[in-house]
mmCIF file of C-alpha atoms and ligand atoms in Angstrom:
data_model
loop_
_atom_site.group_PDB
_atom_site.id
_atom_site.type_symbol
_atom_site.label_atom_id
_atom_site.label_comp_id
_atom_site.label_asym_id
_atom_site.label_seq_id
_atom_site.Cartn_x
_atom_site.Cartn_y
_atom_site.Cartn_z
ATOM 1 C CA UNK Z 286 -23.021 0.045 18.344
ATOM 2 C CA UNK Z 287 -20.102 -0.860 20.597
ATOM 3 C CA UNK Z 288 -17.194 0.974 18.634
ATOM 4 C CA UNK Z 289 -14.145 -2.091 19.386
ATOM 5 C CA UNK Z 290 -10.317 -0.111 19.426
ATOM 6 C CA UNK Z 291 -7.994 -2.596 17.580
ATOM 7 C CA UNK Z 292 -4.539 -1.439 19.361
ATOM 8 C CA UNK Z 293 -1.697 -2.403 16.617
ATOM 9 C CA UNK Z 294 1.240 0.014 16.718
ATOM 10 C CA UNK Z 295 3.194 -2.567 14.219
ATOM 11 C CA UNK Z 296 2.669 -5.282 12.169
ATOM 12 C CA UNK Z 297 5.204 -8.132 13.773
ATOM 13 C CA UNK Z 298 3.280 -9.645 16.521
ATOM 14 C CA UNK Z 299 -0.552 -8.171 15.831
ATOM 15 C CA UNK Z 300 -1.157 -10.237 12.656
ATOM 16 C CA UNK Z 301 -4.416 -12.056 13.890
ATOM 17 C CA UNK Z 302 -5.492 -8.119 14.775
ATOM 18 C CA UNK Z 303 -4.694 -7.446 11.098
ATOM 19 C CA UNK Z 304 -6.596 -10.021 9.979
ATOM 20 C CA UNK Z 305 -9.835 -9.165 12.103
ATOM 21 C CA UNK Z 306 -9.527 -5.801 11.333
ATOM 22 C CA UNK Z 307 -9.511 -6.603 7.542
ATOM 23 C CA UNK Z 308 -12.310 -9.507 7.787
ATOM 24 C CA UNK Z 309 -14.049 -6.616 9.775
ATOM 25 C CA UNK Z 310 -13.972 -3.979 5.799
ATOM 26 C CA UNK Z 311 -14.612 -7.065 3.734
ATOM 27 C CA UNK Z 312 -17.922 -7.819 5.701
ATOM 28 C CA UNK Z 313 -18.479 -3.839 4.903
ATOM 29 C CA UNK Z 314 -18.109 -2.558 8.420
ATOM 30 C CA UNK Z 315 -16.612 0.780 8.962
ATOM 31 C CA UNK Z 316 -13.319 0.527 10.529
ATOM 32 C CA UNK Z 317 -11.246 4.050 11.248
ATOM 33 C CA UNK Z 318 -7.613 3.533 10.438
ATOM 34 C CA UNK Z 319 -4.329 5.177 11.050
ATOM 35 C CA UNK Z 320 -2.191 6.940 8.228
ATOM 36 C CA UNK Z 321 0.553 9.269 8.268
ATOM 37 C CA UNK Z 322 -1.437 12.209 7.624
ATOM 38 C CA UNK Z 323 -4.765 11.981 9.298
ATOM 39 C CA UNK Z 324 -6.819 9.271 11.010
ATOM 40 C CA UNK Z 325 -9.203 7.852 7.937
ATOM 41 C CA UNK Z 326 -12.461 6.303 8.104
ATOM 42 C CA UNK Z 327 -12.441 3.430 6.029
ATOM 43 C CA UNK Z 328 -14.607 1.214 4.003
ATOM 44 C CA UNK Z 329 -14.166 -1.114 1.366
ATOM 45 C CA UNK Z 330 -14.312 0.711 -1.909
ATOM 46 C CA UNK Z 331 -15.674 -1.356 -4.141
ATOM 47 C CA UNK Z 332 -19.047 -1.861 -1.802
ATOM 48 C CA UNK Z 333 -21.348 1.036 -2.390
ATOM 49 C CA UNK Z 334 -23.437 0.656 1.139
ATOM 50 C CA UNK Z 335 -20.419 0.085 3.181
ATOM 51 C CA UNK Z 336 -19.302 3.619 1.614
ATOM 52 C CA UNK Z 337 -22.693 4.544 1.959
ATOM 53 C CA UNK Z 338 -22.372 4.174 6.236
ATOM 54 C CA UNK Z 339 -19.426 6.250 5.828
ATOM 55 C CA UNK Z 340 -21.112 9.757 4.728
ATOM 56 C CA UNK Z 341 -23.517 8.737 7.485
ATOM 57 C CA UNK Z 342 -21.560 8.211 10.402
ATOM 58 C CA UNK Z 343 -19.460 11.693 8.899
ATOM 59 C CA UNK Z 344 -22.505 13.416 8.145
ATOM 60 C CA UNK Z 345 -20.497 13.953 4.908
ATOM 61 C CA UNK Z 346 -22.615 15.994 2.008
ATOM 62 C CA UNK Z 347 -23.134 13.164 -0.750
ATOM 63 C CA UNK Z 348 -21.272 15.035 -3.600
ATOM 64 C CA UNK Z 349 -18.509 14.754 -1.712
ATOM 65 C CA UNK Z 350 -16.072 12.473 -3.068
ATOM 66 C CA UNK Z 351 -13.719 9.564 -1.396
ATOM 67 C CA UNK Z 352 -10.174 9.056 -1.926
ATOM 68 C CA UNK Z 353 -9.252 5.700 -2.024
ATOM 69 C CA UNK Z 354 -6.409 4.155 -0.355
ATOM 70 C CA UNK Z 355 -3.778 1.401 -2.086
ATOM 71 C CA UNK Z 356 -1.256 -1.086 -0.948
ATOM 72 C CA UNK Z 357 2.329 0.290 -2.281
ATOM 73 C CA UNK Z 358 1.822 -2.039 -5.367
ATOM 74 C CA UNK Z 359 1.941 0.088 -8.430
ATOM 75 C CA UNK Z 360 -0.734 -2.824 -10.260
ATOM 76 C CA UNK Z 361 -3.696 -1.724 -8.116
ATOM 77 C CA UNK Z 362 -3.008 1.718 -10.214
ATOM 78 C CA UNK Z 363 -4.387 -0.199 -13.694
ATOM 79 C CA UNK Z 364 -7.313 -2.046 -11.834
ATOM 80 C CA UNK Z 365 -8.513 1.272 -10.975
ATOM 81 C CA UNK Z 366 -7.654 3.817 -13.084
ATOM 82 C CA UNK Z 367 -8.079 4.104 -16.812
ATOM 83 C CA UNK Z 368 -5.432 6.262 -18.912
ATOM 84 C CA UNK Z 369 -2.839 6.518 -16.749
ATOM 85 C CA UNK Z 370 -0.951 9.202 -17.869
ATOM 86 C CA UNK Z 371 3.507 8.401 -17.430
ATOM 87 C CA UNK Z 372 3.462 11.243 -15.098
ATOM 88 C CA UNK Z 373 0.925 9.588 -12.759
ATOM 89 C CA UNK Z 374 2.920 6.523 -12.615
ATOM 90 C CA UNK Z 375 6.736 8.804 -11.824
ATOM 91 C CA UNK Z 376 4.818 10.336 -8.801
ATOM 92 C CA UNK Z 377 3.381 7.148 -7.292
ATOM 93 C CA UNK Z 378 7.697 5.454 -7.843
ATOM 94 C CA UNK Z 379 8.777 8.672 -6.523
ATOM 95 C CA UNK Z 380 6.651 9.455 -3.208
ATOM 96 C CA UNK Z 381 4.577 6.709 -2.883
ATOM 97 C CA UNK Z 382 3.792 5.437 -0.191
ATOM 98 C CA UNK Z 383 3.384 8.712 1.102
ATOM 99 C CA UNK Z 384 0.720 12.087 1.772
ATOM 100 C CA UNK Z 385 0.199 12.230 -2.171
ATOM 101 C CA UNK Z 386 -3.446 11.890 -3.805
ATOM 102 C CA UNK Z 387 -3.509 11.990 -7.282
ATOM 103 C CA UNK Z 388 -6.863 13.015 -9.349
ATOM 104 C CA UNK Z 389 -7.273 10.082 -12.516
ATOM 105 C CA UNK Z 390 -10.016 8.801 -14.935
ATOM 106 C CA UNK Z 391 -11.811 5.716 -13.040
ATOM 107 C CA UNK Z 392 -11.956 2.416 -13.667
ATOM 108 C CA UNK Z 393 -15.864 2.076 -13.612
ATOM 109 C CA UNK Z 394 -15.587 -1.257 -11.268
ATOM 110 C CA UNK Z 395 -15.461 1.959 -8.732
ATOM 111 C CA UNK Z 396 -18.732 2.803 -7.523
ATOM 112 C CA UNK Z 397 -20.552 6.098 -8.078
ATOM 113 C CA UNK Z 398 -21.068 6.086 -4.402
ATOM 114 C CA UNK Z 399 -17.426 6.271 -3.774
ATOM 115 C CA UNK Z 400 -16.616 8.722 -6.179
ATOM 116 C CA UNK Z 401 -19.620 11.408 -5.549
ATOM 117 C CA UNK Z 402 -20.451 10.026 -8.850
ATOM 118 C CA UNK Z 403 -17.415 12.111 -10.987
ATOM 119 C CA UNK Z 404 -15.556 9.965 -14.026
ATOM 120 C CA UNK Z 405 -12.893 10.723 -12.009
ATOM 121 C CA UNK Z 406 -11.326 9.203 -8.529
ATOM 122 C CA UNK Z 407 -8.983 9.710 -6.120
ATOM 123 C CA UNK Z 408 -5.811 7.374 -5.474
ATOM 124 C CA UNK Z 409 -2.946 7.483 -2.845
ATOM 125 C CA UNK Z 410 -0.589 4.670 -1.038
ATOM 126 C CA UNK Z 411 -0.982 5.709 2.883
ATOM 127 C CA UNK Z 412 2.547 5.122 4.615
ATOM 128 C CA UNK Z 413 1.335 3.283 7.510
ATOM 129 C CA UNK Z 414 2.672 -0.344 7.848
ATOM 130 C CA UNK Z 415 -0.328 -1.622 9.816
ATOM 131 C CA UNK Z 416 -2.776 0.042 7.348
ATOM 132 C CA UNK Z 417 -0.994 -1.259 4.250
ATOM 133 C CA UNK Z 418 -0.827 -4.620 5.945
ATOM 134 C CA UNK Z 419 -4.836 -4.310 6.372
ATOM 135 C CA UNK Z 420 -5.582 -3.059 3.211
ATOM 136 C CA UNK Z 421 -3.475 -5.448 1.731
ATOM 137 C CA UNK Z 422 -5.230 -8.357 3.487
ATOM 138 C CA UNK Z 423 -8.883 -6.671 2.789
ATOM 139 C CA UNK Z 424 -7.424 -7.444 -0.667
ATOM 140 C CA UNK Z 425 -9.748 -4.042 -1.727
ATOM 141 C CA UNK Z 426 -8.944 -0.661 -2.153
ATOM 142 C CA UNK Z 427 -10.281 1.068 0.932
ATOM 143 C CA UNK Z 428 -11.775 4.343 0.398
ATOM 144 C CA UNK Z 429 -10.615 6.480 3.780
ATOM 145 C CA UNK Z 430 -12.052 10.185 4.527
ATOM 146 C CA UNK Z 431 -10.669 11.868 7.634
ATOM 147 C CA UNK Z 432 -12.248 10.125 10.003
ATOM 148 C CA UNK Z 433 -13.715 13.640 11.590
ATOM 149 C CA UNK Z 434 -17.539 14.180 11.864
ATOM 150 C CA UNK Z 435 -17.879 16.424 9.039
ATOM 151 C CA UNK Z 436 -16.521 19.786 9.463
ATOM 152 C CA UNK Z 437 -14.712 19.537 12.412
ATOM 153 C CA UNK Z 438 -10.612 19.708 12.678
ATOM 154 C CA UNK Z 439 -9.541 16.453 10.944
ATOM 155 C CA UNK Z 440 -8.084 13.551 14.120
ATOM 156 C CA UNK Z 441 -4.774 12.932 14.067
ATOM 157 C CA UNK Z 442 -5.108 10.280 17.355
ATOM 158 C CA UNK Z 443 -7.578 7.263 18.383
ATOM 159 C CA UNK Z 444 -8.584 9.093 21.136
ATOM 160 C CA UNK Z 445 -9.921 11.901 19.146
ATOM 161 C CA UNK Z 446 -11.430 9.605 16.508
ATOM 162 C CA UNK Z 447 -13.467 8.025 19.320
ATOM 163 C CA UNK Z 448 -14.622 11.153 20.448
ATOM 164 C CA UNK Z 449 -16.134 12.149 16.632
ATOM 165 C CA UNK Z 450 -17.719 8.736 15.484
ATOM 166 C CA UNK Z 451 -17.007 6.170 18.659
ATOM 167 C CA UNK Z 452 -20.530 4.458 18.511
ATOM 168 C CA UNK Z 453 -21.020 4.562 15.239
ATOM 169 C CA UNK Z 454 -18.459 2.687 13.339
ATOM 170 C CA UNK Z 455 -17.375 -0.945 14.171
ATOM 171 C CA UNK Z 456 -13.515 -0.307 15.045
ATOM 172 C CA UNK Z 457 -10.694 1.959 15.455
ATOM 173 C CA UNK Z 458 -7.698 1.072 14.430
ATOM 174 C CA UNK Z 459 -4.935 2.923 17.097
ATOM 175 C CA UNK Z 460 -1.059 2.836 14.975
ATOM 176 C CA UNK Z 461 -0.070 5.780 17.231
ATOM 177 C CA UNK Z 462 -0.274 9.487 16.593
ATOM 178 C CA UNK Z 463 -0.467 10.448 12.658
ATOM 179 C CA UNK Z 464 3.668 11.902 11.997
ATOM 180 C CA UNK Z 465 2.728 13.739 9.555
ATOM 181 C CA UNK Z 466 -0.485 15.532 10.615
ATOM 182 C CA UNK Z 467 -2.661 17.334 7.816
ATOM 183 C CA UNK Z 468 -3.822 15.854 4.997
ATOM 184 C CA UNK Z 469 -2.489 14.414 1.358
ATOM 185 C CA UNK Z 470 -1.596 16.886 -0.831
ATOM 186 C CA UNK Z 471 -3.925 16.400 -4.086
ATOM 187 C CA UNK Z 472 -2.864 17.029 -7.627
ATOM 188 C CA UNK Z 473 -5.072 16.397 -10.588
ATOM 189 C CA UNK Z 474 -3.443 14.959 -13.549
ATOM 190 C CA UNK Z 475 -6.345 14.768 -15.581
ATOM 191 C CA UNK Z 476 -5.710 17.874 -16.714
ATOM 192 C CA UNK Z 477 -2.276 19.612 -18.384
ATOM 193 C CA UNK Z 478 -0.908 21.477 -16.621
ATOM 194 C CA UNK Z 479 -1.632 18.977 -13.328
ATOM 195 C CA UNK Z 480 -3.711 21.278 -11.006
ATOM 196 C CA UNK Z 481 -3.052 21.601 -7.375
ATOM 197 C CA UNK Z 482 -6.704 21.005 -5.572
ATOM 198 C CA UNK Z 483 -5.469 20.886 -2.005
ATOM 199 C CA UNK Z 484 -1.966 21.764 -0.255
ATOM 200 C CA UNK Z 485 -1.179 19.008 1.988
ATOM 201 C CA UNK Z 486 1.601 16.472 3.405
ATOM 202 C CA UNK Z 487 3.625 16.536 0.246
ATOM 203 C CA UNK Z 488 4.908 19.769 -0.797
ATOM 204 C CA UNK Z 489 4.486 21.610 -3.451
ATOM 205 C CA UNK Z 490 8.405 22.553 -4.378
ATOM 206 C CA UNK Z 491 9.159 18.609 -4.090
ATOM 207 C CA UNK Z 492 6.343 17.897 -6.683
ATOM 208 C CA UNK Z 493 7.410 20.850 -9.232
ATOM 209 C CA UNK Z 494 10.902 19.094 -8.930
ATOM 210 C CA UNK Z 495 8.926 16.312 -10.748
ATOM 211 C CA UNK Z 496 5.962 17.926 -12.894
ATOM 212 C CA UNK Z 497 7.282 20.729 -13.839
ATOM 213 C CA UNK Z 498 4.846 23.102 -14.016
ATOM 214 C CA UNK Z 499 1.335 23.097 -11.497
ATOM 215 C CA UNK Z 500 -1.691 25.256 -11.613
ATOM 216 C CA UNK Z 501 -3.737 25.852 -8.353
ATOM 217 C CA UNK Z 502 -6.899 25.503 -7.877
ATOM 218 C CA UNK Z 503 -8.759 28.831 -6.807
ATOM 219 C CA UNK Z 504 -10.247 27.100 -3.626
ATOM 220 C CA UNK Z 505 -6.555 26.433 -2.393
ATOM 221 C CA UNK Z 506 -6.274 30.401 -1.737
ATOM 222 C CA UNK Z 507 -10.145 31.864 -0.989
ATOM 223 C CA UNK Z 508 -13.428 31.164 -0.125
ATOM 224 C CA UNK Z 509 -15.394 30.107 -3.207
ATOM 225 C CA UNK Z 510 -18.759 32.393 -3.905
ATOM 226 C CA UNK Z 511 -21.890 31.406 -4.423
ATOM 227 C CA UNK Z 512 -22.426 28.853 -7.615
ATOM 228 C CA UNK Z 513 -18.388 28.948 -7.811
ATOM 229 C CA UNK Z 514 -17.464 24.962 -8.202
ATOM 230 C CA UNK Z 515 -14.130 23.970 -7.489
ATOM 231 C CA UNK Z 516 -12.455 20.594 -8.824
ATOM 232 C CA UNK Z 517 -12.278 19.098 -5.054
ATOM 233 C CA UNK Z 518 -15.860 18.899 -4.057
ATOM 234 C CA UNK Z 519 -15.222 19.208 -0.735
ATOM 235 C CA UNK Z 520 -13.116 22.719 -1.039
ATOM 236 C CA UNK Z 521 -16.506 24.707 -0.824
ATOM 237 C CA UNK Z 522 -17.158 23.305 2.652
ATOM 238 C CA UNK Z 523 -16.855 25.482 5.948
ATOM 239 C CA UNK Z 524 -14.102 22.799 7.503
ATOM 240 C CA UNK Z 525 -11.890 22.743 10.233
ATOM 241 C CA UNK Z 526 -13.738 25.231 12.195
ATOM 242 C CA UNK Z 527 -13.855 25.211 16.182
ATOM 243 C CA UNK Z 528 -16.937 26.618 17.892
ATOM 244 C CA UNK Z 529 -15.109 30.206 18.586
ATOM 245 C CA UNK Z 530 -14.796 32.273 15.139
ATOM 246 C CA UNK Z 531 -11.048 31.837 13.880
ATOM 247 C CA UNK Z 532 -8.970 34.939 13.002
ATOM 248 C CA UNK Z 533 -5.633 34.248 11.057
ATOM 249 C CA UNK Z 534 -3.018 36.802 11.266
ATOM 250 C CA UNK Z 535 -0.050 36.053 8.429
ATOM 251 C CA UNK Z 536 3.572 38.263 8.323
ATOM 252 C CA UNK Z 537 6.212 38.359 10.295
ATOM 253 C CA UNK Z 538 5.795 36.536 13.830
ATOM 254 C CA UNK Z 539 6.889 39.935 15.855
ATOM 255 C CA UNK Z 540 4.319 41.827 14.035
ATOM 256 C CA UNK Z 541 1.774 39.559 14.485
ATOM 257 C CA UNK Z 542 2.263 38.651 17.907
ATOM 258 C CA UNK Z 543 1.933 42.294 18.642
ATOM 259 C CA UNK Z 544 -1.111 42.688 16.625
ATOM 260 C CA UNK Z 545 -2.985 39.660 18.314
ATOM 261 C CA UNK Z 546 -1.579 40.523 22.074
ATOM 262 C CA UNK Z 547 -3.617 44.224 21.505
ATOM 263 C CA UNK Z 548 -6.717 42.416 20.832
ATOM 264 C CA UNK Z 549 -6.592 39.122 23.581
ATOM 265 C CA UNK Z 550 -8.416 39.320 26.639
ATOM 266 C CA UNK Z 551 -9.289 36.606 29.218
ATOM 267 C CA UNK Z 552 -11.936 35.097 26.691
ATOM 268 C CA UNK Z 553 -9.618 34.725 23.613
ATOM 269 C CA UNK Z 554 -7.872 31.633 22.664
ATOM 270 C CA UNK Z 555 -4.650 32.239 20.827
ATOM 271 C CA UNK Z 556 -2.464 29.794 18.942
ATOM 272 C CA UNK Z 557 1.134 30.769 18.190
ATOM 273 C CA UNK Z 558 4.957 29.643 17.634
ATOM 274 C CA UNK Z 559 6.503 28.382 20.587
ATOM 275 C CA UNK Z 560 8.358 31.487 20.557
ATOM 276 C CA UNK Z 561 5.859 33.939 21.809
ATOM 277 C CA UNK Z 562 4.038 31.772 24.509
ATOM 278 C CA UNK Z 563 4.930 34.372 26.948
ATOM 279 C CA UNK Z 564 3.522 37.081 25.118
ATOM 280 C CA UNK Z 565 -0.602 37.148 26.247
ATOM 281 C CA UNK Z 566 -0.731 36.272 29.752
ATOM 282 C CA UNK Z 567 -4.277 36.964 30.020
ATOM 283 C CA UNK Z 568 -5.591 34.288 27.310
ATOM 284 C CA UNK Z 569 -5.960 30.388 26.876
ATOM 285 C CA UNK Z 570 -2.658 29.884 24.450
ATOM 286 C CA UNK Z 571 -1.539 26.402 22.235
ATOM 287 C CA UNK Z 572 1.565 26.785 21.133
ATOM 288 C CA UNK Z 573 1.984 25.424 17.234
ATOM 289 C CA UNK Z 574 5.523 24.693 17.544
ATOM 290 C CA UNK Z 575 8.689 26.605 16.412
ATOM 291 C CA UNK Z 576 8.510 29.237 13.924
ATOM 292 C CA UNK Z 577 11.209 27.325 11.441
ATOM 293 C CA UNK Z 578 9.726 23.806 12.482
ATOM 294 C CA UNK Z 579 7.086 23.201 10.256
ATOM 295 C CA UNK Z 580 6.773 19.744 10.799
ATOM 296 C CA UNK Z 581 6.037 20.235 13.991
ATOM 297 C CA UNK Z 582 3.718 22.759 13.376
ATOM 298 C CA UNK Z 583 1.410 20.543 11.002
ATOM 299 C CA UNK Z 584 1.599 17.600 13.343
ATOM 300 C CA UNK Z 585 -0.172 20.395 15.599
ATOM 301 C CA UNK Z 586 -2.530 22.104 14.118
ATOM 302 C CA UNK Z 587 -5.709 20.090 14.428
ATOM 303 C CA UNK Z 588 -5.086 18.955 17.505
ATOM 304 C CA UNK Z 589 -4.689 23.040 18.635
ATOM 305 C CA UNK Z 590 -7.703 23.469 16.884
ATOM 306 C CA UNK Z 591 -9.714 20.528 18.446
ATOM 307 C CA UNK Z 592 -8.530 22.319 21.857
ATOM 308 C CA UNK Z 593 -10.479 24.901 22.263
ATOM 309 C CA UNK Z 594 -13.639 23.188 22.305
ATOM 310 C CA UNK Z 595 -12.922 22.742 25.306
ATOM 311 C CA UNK Z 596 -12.659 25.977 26.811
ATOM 312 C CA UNK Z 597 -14.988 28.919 26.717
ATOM 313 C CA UNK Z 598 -12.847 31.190 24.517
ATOM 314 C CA UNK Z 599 -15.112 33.026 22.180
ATOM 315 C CA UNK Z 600 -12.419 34.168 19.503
ATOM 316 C CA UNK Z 601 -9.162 32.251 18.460
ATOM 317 C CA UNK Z 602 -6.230 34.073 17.063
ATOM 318 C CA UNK Z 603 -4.014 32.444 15.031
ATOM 319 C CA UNK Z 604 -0.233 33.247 14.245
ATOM 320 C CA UNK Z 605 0.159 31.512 10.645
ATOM 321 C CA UNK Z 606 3.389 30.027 8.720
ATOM 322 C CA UNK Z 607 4.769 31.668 5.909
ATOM 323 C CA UNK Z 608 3.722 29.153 2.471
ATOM 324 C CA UNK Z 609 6.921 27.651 2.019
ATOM 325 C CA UNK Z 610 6.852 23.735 2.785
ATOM 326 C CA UNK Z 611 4.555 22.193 4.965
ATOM 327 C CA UNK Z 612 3.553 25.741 6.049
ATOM 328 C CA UNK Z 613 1.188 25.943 2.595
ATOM 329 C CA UNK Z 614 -1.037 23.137 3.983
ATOM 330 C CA UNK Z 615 -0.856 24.479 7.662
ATOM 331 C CA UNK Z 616 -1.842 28.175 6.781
ATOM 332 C CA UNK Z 617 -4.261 26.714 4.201
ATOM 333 C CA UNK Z 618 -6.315 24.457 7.237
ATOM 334 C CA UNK Z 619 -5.847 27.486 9.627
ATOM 335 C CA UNK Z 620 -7.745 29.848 7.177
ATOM 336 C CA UNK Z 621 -10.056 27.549 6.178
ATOM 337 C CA UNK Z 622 -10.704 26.981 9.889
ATOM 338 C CA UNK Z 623 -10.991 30.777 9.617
ATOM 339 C CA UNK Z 624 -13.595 31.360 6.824
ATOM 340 C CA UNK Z 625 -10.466 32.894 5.108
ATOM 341 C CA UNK Z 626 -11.308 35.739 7.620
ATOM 342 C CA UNK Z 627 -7.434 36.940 7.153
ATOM 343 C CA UNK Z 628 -5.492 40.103 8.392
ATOM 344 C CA UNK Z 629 -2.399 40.359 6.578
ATOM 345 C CA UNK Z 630 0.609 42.383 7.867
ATOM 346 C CA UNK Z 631 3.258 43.963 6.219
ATOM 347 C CA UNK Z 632 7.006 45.006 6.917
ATOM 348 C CA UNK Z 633 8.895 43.573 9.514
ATOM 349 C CA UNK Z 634 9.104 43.592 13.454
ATOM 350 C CA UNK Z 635 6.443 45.168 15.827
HETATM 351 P P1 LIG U 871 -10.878 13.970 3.070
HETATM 352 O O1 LIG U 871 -10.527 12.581 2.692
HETATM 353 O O2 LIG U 871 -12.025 14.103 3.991
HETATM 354 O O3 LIG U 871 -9.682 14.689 3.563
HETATM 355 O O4 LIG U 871 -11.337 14.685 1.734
HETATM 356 C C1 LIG U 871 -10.934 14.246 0.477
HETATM 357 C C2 LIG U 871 -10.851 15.410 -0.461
HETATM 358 O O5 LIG U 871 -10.539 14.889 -1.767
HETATM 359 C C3 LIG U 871 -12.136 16.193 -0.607
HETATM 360 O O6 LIG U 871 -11.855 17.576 -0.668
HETATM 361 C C4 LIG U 871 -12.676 15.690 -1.922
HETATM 362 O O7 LIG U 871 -13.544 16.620 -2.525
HETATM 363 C C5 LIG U 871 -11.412 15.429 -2.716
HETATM 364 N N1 LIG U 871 -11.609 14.430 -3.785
HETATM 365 C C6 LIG U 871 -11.782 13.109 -3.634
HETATM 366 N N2 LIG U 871 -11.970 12.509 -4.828
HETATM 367 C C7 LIG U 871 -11.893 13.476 -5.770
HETATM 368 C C8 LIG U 871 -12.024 13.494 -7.194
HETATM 369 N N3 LIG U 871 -12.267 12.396 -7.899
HETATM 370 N N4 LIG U 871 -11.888 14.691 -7.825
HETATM 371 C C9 LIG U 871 -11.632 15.808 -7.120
HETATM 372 N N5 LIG U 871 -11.514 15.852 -5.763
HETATM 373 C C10 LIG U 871 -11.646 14.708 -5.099
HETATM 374 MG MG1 LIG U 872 -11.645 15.747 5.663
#
């Protein structure tokens, strides 16, 4: 299949694009789109084989459900959802459209396909003008995974979404590099108190400014065992990885600098704060940004992941953010690109 890229970085000026692109879901092609967060791969919804052709051209496991994506229109919550809890509807007035998922009882006009067949799906408004404007004119809630073959660092640019499933999807959408750069943050409110499933874009300090209390989900901080299920399907998944094996080294930047500069030779790929570039001459470095820019550093991460695929190295190092902010989602996608395979260092300086 001839994969078509769509190039609409806003919505004055592109609207016939718009509407192909949205004829192009209703028909139940795959079309990859651009959010905020990550690129998603989206399908309409509501149409079980069109979501079907997305776990195919992801190689996605089955049980692994779909979040589905909604113009910033708080009615599409009730066709949806079922018992909406007052909290639910808050969040959406207070951060949507933005990186927040939130876990709710399904409408059962949502197909079992889409939701991995759980009572249960997933909702968020992406901030993305052209992708509201799309979904919008699909007139459907779209249901959008990362648009990453499975397992692989999620793509937070056209180009890289070509690379994963270019071929097998009908068209990329390209809005321009994601700002944002890991995923939605997703919070279950189908159970009290609301349970934190996944860190992400949103976090987790502006939504306890809101909820109150939040619990989190074990798979948010360790590798589940054997038979272990967590509430996010797709938490028990090896994700993110690069070919090399990924070692994370959390604590204070010095210190870990130190630690990983001992260790990197010629054949190790190392990705750090801006700050310490300099400090392994000998090894293939990406820098993740500043040490107090987190934004920065999440709009990195995949793509410094993605890197060295290209290279030989045949271990990655991997100075991580302390879990305040964004930094809970970035450290949380570098040790799950990791296996969790985590040396933690205490104290301060080297
Ligand atoms: P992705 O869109 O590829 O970033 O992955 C979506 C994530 O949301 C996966 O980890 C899913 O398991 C999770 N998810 C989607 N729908 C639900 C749901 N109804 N209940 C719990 N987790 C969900
Ligand atoms: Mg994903």
């Amino acid at each position: 299949m001839k994969t078509e890229l769509l190039t609409i970085p806003c919505v004055a000026g592109h609207e016939e694009e718009i509407a192909h692109a949205a004829a192009l879901l209703r028909e139940g092609a795959l079309v990859a789109l651009p959010t905020e967060t990550v690129y998603g791969l989206g399908a309409d919804a509501l149409n079980g084989a069109a979501v079907a052709g997305i776990y195919e051209a992801k190689g996605r496991p089955s049980d692994n459900p779909l979040i589905i994506h909604v113009p910033n229109d708080l009615s599409w919550l009730s066709r949806y959802c079922r018992d909406v809890p007052e909290l639910a509807w808050r969040l959406a007035e207070r951060f949507w459209p933005g990186p927040l998922t939130m876990i709710l009882r399904r409408d059962p006009c949502v197909p079992d396909r889409t939701t991995g067949g759980l009572d249960t799906v997933g909702v968020r408004c992406p901030d993305h003008p052209v992708t509201e404007a799309i979904i919008r004119a699909a007139g459907h809630p779209i249901a959008a995974p990362s648009a990453n073959t499975s397992g692989r660092p999620s793509c937070t640019t056209a180009a890289e979404v070509l690379e994963d499933v270019g071929g097998k999807i009908a068209a990329v959408v390209d809005g321009g590099p994601c700002a944002v750069g890991v995923e939605s943050t997703i919070l279950d409110l189908t159970v009290t108190p609301p349970r934190l499933l996944r860190p992400g874009g949103m976090p987790l300090e502006d939504l306890r400014a809101v909820c109150g209390e939040i619990d989190l989900d074990p798979a948010v901080l360790r590798l589940m065992g054997e038979g272990e299920r967590p509430r996010a399907p797709g938490m028990k998944y090896r994700h993110y990885a690069p070919h090399a094996p990924v070692t994370v080294v959390t604590g204070d930047p010095d210190r870990t600098a130190a630690y990983i500069a001992a260790r990197a030779d010629g054949k190790t790929g190392v990705i750090c704060f801006e700050e310490y570039r300099e400090r392994f001459p000998w090894s293939v470095v990406v820098s993740l940004g500043p040490v107090s820019d987190k934004g920065e550093q999440a709009r990195h991460v995949f793509s410094d992941l993605r890197f060295f695929d290209q290279t030989g190295v045949q271990q990655i190092f991997a100075q991580c953010p302390d879990p305040d902010g964004l930094g809970f989602a970035v450290a949380n996608r570098l040790k799950k690109a990791a296996g969790f395979h985590v040396i933690e260092l205490e104290g301060e300086g080297p």
